[in-house]
Short mmCIF file of C-alpha atoms and ligand atoms in Angstrom, two decimals:
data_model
loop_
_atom_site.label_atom_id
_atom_site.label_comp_id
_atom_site.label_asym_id
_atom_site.label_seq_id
_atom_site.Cartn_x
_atom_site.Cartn_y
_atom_site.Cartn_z
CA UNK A 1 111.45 4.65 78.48
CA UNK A 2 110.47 2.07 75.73
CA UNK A 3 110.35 4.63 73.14
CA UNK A 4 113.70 6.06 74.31
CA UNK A 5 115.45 2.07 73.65
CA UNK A 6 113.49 2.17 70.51
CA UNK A 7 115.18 5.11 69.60
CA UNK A 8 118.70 4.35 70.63
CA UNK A 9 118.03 1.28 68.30
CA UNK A 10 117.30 2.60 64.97
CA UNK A 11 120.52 3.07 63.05
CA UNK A 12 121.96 6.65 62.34
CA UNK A 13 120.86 8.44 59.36
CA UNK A 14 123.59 8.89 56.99
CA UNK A 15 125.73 12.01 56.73
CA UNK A 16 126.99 13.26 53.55
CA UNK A 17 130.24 11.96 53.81
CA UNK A 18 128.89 8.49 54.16
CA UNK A 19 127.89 8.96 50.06
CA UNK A 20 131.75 8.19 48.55
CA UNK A 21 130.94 7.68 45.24
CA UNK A 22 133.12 9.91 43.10
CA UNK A 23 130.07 11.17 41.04
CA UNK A 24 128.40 13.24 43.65
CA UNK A 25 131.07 15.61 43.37
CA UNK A 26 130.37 19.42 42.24
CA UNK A 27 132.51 19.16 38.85
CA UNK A 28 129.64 16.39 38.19
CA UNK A 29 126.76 18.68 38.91
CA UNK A 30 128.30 21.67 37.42
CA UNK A 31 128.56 20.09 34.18
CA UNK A 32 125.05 18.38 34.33
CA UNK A 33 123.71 21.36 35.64
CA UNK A 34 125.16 23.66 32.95
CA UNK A 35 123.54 21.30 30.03
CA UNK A 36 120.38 21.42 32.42
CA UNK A 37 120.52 24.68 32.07
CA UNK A 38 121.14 25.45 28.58
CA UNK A 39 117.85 22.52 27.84
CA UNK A 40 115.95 24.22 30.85
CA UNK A 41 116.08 27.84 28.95
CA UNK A 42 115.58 26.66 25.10
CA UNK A 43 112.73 25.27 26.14
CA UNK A 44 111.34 28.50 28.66
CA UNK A 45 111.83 30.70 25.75
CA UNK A 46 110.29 28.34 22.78
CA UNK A 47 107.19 27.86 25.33
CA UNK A 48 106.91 31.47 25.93
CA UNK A 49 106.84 32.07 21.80
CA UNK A 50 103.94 29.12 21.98
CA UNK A 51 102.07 30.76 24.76
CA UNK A 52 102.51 34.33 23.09
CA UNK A 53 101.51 32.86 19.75
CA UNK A 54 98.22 31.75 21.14
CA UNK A 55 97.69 34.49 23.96
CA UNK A 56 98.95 37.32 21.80
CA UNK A 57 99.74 40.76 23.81
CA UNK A 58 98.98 43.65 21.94
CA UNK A 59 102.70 43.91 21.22
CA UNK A 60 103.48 40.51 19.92
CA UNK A 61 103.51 40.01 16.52
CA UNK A 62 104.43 36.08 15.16
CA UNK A 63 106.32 36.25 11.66
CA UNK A 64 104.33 34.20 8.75
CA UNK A 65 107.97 33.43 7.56
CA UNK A 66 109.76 31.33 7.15
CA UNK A 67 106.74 28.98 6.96
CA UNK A 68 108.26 25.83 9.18
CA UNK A 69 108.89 28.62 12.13
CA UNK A 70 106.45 27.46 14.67
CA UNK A 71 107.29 23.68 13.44
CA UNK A 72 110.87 24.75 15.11
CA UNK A 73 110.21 26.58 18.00
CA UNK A 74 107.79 23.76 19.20
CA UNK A 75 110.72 21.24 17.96
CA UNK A 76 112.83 23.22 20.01
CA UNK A 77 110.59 22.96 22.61
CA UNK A 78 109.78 19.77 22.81
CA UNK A 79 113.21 18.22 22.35
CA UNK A 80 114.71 20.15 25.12
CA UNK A 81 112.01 19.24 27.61
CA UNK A 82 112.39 15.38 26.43
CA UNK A 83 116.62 15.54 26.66
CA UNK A 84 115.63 17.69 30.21
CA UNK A 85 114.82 14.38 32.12
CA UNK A 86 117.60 12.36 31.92
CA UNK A 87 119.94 15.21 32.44
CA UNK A 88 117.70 16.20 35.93
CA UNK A 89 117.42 12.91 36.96
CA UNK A 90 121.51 12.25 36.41
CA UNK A 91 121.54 16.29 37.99
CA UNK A 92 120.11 14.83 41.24
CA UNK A 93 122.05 11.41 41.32
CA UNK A 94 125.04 13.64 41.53
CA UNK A 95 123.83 15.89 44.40
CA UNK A 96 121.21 13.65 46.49
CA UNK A 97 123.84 13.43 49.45
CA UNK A 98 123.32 16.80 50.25
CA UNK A 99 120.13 15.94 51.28
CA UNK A 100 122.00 14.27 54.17
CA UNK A 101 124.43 17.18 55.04
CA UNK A 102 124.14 18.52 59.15
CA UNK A 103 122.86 20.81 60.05
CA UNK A 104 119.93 20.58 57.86
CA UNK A 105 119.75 24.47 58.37
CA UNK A 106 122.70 27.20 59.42
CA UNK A 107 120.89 30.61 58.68
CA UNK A 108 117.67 31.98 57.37
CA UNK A 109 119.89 32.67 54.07
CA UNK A 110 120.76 28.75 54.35
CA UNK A 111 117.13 27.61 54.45
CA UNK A 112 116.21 30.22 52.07
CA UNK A 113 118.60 28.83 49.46
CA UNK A 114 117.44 25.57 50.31
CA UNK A 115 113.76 26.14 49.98
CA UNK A 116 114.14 27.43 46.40
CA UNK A 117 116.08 24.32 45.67
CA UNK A 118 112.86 22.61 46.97
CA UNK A 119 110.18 24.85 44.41
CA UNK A 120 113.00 24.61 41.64
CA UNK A 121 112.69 20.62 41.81
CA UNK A 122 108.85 20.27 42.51
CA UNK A 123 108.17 22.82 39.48
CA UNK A 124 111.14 21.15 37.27
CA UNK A 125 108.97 17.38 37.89
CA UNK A 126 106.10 19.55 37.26
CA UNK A 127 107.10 20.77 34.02
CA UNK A 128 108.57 18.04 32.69
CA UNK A 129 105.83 15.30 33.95
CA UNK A 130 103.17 17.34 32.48
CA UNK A 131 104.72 18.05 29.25
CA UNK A 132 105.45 14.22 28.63
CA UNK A 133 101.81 13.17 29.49
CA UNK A 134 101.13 16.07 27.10
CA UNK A 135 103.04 14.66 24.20
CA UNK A 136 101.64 11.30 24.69
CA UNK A 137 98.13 13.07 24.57
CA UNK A 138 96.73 11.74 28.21
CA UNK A 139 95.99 14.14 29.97
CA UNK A 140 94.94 12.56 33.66
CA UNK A 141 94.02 15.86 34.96
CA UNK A 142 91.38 18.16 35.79
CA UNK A 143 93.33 21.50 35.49
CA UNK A 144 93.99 23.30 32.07
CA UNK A 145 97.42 22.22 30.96
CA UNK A 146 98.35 25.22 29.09
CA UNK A 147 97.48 27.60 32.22
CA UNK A 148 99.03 25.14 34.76
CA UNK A 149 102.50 24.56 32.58
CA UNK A 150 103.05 27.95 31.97
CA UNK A 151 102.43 29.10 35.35
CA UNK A 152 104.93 26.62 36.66
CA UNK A 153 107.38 27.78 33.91
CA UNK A 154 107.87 30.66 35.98
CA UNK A 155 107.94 29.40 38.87
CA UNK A 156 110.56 27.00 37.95
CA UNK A 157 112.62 29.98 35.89
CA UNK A 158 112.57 32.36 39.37
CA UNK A 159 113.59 29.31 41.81
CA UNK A 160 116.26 28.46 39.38
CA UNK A 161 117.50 31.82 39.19
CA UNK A 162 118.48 32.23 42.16
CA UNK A 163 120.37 29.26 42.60
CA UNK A 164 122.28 30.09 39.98
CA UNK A 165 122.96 33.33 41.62
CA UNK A 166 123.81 31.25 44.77
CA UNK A 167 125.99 28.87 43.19
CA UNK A 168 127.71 31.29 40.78
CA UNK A 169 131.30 31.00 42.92
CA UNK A 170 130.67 27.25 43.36
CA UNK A 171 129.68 26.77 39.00
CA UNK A 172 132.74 28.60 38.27
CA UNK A 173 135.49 26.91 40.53
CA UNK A 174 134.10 23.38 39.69
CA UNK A 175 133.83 23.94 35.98
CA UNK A 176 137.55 25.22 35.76
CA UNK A 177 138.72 21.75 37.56
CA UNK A 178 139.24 19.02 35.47
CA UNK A 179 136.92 16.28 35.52
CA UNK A 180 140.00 14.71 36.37
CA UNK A 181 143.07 16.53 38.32
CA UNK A 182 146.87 14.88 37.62
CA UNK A 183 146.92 13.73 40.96
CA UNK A 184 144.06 11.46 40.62
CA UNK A 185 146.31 9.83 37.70
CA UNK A 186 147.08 6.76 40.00
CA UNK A 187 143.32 6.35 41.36
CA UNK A 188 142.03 5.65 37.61
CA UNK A 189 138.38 4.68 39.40
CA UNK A 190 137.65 7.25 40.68
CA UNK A 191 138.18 9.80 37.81
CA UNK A 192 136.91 7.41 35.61
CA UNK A 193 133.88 6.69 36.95
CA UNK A 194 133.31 10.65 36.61
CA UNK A 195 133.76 11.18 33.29
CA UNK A 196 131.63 7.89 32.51
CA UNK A 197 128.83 9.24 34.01
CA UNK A 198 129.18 12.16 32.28
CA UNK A 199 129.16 10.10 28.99
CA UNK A 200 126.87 8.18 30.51
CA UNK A 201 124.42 10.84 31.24
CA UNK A 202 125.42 12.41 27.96
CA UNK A 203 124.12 9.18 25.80
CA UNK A 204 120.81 8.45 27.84
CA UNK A 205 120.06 12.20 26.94
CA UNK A 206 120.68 11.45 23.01
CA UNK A 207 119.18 8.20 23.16
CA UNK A 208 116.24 9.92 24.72
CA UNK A 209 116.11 12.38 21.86
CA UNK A 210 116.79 10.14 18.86
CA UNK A 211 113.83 7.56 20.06
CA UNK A 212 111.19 10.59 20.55
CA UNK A 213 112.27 13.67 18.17
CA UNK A 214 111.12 11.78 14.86
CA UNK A 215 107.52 13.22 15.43
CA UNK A 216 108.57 16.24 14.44
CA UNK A 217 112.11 16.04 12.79
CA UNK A 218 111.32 14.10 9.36
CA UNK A 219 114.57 12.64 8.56
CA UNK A 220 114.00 10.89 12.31
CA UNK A 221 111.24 9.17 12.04
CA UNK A 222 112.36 5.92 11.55
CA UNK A 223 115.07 5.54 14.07
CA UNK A 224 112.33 7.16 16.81
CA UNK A 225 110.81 4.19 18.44
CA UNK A 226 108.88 5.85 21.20
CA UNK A 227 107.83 9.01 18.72
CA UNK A 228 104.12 9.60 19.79
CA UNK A 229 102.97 10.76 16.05
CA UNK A 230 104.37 8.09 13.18
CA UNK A 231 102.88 10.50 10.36
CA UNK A 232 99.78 7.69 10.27
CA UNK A 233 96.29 8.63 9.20
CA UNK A 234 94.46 9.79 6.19
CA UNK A 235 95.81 11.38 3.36
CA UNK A 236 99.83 10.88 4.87
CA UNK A 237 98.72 13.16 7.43
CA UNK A 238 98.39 12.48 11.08
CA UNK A 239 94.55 13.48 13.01
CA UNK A 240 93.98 15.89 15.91
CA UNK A 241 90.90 15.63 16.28
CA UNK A 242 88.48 13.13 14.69
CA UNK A 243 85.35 14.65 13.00
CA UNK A 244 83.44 12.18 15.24
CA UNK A 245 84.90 12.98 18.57
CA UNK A 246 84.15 16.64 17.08
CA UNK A 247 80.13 15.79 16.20
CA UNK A 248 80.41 16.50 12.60
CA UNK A 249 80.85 13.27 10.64
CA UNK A 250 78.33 14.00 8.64
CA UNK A 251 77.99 17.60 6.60
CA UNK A 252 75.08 19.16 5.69
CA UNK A 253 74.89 19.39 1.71
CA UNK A 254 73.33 22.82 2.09
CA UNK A 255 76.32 23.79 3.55
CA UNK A 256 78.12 27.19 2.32
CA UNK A 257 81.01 29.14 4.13
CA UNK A 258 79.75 32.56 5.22
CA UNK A 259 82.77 35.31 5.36
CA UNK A 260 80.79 38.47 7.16
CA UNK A 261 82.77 41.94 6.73
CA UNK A 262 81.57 45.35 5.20
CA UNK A 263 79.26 42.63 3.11
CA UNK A 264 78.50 39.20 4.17
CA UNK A 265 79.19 36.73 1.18
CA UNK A 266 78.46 33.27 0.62
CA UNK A 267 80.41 30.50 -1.03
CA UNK A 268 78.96 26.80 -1.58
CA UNK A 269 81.43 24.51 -2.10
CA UNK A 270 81.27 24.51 -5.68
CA UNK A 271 81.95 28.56 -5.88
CA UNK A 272 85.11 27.70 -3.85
CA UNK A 273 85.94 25.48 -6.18
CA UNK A 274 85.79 27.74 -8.90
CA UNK A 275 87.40 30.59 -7.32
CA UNK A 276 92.03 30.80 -8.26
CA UNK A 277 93.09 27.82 -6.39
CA UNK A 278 96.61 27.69 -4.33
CA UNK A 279 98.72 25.53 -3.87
CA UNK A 280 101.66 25.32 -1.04
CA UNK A 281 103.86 23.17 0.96
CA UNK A 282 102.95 23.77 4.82
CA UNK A 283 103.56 21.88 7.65
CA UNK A 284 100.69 21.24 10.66
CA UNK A 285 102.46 21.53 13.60
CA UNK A 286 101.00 20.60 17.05
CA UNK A 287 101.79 21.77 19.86
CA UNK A 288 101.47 18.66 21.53
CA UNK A 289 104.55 18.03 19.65
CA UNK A 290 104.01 16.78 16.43
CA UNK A 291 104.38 17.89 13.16
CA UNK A 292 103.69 17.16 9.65
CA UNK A 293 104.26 18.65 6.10
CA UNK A 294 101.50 18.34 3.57
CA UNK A 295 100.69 19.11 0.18
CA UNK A 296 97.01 21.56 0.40
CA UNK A 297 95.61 23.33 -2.50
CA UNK A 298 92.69 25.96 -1.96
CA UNK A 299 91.28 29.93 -1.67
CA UNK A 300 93.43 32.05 -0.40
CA UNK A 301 92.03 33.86 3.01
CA UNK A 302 92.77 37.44 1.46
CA UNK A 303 90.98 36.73 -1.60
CA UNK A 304 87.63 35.82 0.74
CA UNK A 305 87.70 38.91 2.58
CA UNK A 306 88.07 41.00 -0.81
CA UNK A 307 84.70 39.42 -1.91
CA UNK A 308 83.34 40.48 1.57
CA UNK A 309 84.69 43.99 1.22
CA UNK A 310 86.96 43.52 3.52
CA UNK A 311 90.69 44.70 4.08
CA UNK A 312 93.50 41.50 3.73
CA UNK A 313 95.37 43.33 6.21
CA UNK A 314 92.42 42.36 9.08
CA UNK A 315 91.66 40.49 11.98
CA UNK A 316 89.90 37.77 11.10
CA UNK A 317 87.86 34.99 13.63
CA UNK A 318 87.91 31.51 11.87
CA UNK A 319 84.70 29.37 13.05
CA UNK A 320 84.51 25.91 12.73
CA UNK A 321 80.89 24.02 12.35
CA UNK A 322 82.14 21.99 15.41
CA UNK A 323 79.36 23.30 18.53
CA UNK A 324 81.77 22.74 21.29
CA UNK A 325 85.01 22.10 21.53
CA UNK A 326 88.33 24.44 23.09
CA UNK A 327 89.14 24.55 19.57
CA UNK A 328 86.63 24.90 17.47
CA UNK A 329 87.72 28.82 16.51
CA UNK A 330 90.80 30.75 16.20
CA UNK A 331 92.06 34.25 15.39
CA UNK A 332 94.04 35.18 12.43
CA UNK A 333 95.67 38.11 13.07
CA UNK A 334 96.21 41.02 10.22
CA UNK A 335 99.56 40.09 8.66
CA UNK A 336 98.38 35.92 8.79
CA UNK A 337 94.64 36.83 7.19
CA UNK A 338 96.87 38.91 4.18
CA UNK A 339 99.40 36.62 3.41
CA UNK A 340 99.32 35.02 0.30
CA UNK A 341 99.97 31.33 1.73
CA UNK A 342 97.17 31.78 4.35
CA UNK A 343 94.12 29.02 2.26
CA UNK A 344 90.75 27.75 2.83
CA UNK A 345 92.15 24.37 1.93
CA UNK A 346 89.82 22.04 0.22
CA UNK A 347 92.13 19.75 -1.12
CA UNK A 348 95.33 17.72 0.78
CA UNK A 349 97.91 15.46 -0.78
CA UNK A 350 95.86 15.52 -3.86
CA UNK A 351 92.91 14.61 -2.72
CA UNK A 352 89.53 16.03 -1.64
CA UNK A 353 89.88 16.71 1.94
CA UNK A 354 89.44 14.17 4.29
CA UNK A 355 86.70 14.83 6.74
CA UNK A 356 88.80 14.21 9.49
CA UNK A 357 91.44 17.37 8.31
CA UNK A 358 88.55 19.23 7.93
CA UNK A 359 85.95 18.35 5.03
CA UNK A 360 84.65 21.25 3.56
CA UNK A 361 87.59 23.20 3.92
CA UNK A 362 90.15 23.97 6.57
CA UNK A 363 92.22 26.91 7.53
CA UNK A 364 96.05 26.03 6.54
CA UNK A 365 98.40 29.17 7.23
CA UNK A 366 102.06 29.32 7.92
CA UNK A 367 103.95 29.30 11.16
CA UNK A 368 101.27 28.64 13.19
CA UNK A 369 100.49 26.13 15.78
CA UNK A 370 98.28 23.13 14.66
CA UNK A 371 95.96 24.58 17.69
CA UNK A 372 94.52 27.65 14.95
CA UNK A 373 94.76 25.61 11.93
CA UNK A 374 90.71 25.25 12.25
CA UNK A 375 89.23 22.38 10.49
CA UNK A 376 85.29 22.14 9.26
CA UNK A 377 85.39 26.29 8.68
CA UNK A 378 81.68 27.43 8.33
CA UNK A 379 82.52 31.23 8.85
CA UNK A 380 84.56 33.69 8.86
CA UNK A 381 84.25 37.22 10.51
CA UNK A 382 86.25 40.38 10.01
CA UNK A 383 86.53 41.93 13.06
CA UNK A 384 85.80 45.98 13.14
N1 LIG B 1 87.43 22.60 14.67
C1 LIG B 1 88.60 22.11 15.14
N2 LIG B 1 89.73 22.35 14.44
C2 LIG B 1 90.92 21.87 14.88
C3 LIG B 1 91.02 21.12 16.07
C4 LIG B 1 89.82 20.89 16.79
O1 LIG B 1 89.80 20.23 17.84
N3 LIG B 1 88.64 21.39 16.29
N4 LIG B 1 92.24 20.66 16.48
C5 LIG B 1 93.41 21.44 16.03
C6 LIG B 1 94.67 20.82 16.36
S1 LIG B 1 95.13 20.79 18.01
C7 LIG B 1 95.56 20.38 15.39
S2 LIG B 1 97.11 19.85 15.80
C8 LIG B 1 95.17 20.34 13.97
C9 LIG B 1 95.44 18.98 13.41
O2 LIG B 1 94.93 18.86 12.12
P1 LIG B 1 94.73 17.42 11.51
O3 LIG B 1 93.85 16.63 12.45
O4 LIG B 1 94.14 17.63 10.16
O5 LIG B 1 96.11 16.82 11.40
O6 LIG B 1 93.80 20.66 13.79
C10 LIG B 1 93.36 21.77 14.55
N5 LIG B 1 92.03 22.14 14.13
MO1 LIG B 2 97.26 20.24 18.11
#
């Protein structure tokens, strides 16, 4: 009896018509959405290149040219998923009411449609929540970010998929009206307060961009105020990885690089020294989202595995003198172990190599992620 008084008490929850703003209006979210979508896909297919470049199928093969590639796509990436936020937070501004529309379910095809709505936003905040603690390098976690982001990806792609499909007729009528129709002429408000949050929306995503895309976009980086990477550390050149956190601040003397194929050779650092040295242009870019261009000079990869015996055209496994460490080897696959930019670098910006880029020497290739550019190589193996 109380409860039922109680009840009667508490005020109504709002219906969707109670929400009269003019910018929860489909032309609104249409629009939004469309951008959302365009930022949404860039950065699915630029984080399916990153995934494939570091998870290769048998089929994939990642160009060595041009030599900035990877830099791009992970631009790409990264820029999309920043300017992605503001445009999914303005996305859901426009359409929150809905949340509010009776009956909360008509049909199994209603809730249906509105359960992928549901998994489309949970794995959007996912993506994008992850990928900006990512950038910022905090990971406050205990799962694997690459495993858990890309899953989601998908996730996120499907659910959004079909509500596209759903909202095809919807998209198309509202992005044929006018943002504002003649007969709103007199009511200035109200179509004005549509296309300003459209601007609105429109400048928080470019202000969002400009402040974080100068760690990676050079000619950026000084109007970027929250950019994660200011192109600080040693040498001009930003670290990863410092050879203390990586247990090898201090190198053996004795030490000699060890390239094992048909015949295992050995190279002290001296004999590296002496050996044709390169010198190239190549950026490091990481895939946490920063990237840098540097000056290296050192033995070309190819040139290694000739002294071994050893095709160019092979797979080789780079191995760093790190112990542990996600990192601490990659794979160069045939057509990046033969091309002619792929180095042992031992110098950087002119100087010996700093040991925290990698002191001996450190792979430097182009178009790949900062992820294989393996620093402190000890070995290298040609794979049968
Ligand atoms: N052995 C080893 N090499 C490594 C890493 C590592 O953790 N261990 N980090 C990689 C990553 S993620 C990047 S982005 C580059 C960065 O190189 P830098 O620190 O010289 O800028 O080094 C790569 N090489
Ligand atoms: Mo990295």
């Amino acid at each position: 009896m109380n409860l039922k008084r109680l009840l009667r008490r508490l005020p109504e929850p709002p219906s969707e018509s109670d929400f009269r703003s003019p910018v929860h209006d489909e032309r609104v979210a249409a629009r939004i959405g469309l951008w959302l979508g365009v930022a949404f896909g860039l950065c699915f297919a630029t984080g399916l290149l990153s995934h494939g470049i570091q998870n290769p199928p048998g089929w994939f093969t990642w160009p060595t040219r041009p030599v900035s590639l990877y830099r791009i796509t992970q631009g790409v990436h990264v820029v999309s998923g920043i300017a992605s936020i503001p445009l999914l937070l303005a996305k859901l501004w426009s359409v929150y009411p809905k949340l509010f529309s009776r009956p909360a379910i008509r049909s199994l095809p209603h809730a249906l449609e509105r359960g992928s709505i549901l998994v489309l936003v949970a794995a959007a905040f996912f993506e994008l929540a992850t990928g900006l603690f990512n950038v910022a390098q905090n990971y406050p976690w205990s799962f694997f970010f690459p495993t858990a982001h890309y899953a989601a990806a998908w996730i996120a792609v499907g659910a959004l998929l079909v509500h596209i499909a759903v909202k095809l007729p919807v998209i198309r009528t509202a992005l044929r009206r006018p943002v504002r129709e003649p007969e709103e002429a007199s009511k200035r408000t109200s179509a004005l307060s549509r296309r300003g949050f459209l601007l609105g929306t429109g400048a928080a995503t470019g202000a969002a961009v400009l402040a974080t895309a100068g760690s990676t976009v050079p000619w950026l980086r000084d109007m970027s105020v929250l950019a994660w990477r200011s192109g600080k550390g040693p040498q001009g050149v930003p670290v990863n990885r410092t050879a203390t956190a990586a247990g090898v601040a201090r190198v053996n003397p004795q030490w000699t690089l060890e390239v094992v194929g048909p015949r295992t050779a050995r190279f002290t650092l001296a004999q590296l020294q002496a050996m044709p040295q390169v010198e190239a242009e190549l950026p490091i870019a990481c895939v946490e989202g920063w990237s840098a261009s540097a000056h290296w000079t050192g033995v070309r990869v190819a040139d290694l595995l000739k002294a071994a015996g050893a095709e160019p055209m092979s797979t080789v496994v780079v191995e760093s003198l790190e112990r542990a460490g996600k990192y601490r080897s990659s794979v160069l696959p045939p057509i990046h172990a033969a091309d002619p930019l792929t180095l042992l670098a031992l110098r950087l910006n002119g100087e010996e190599l700093d040991i925290d880029h990698g002191y001996p020497c450190r792979l430097i290739a182009p178009s790949r992620p900062g992820v294989l550019q393996t620093k402190w190589v000890s070995r290298l193996e040609v794979m049968p």
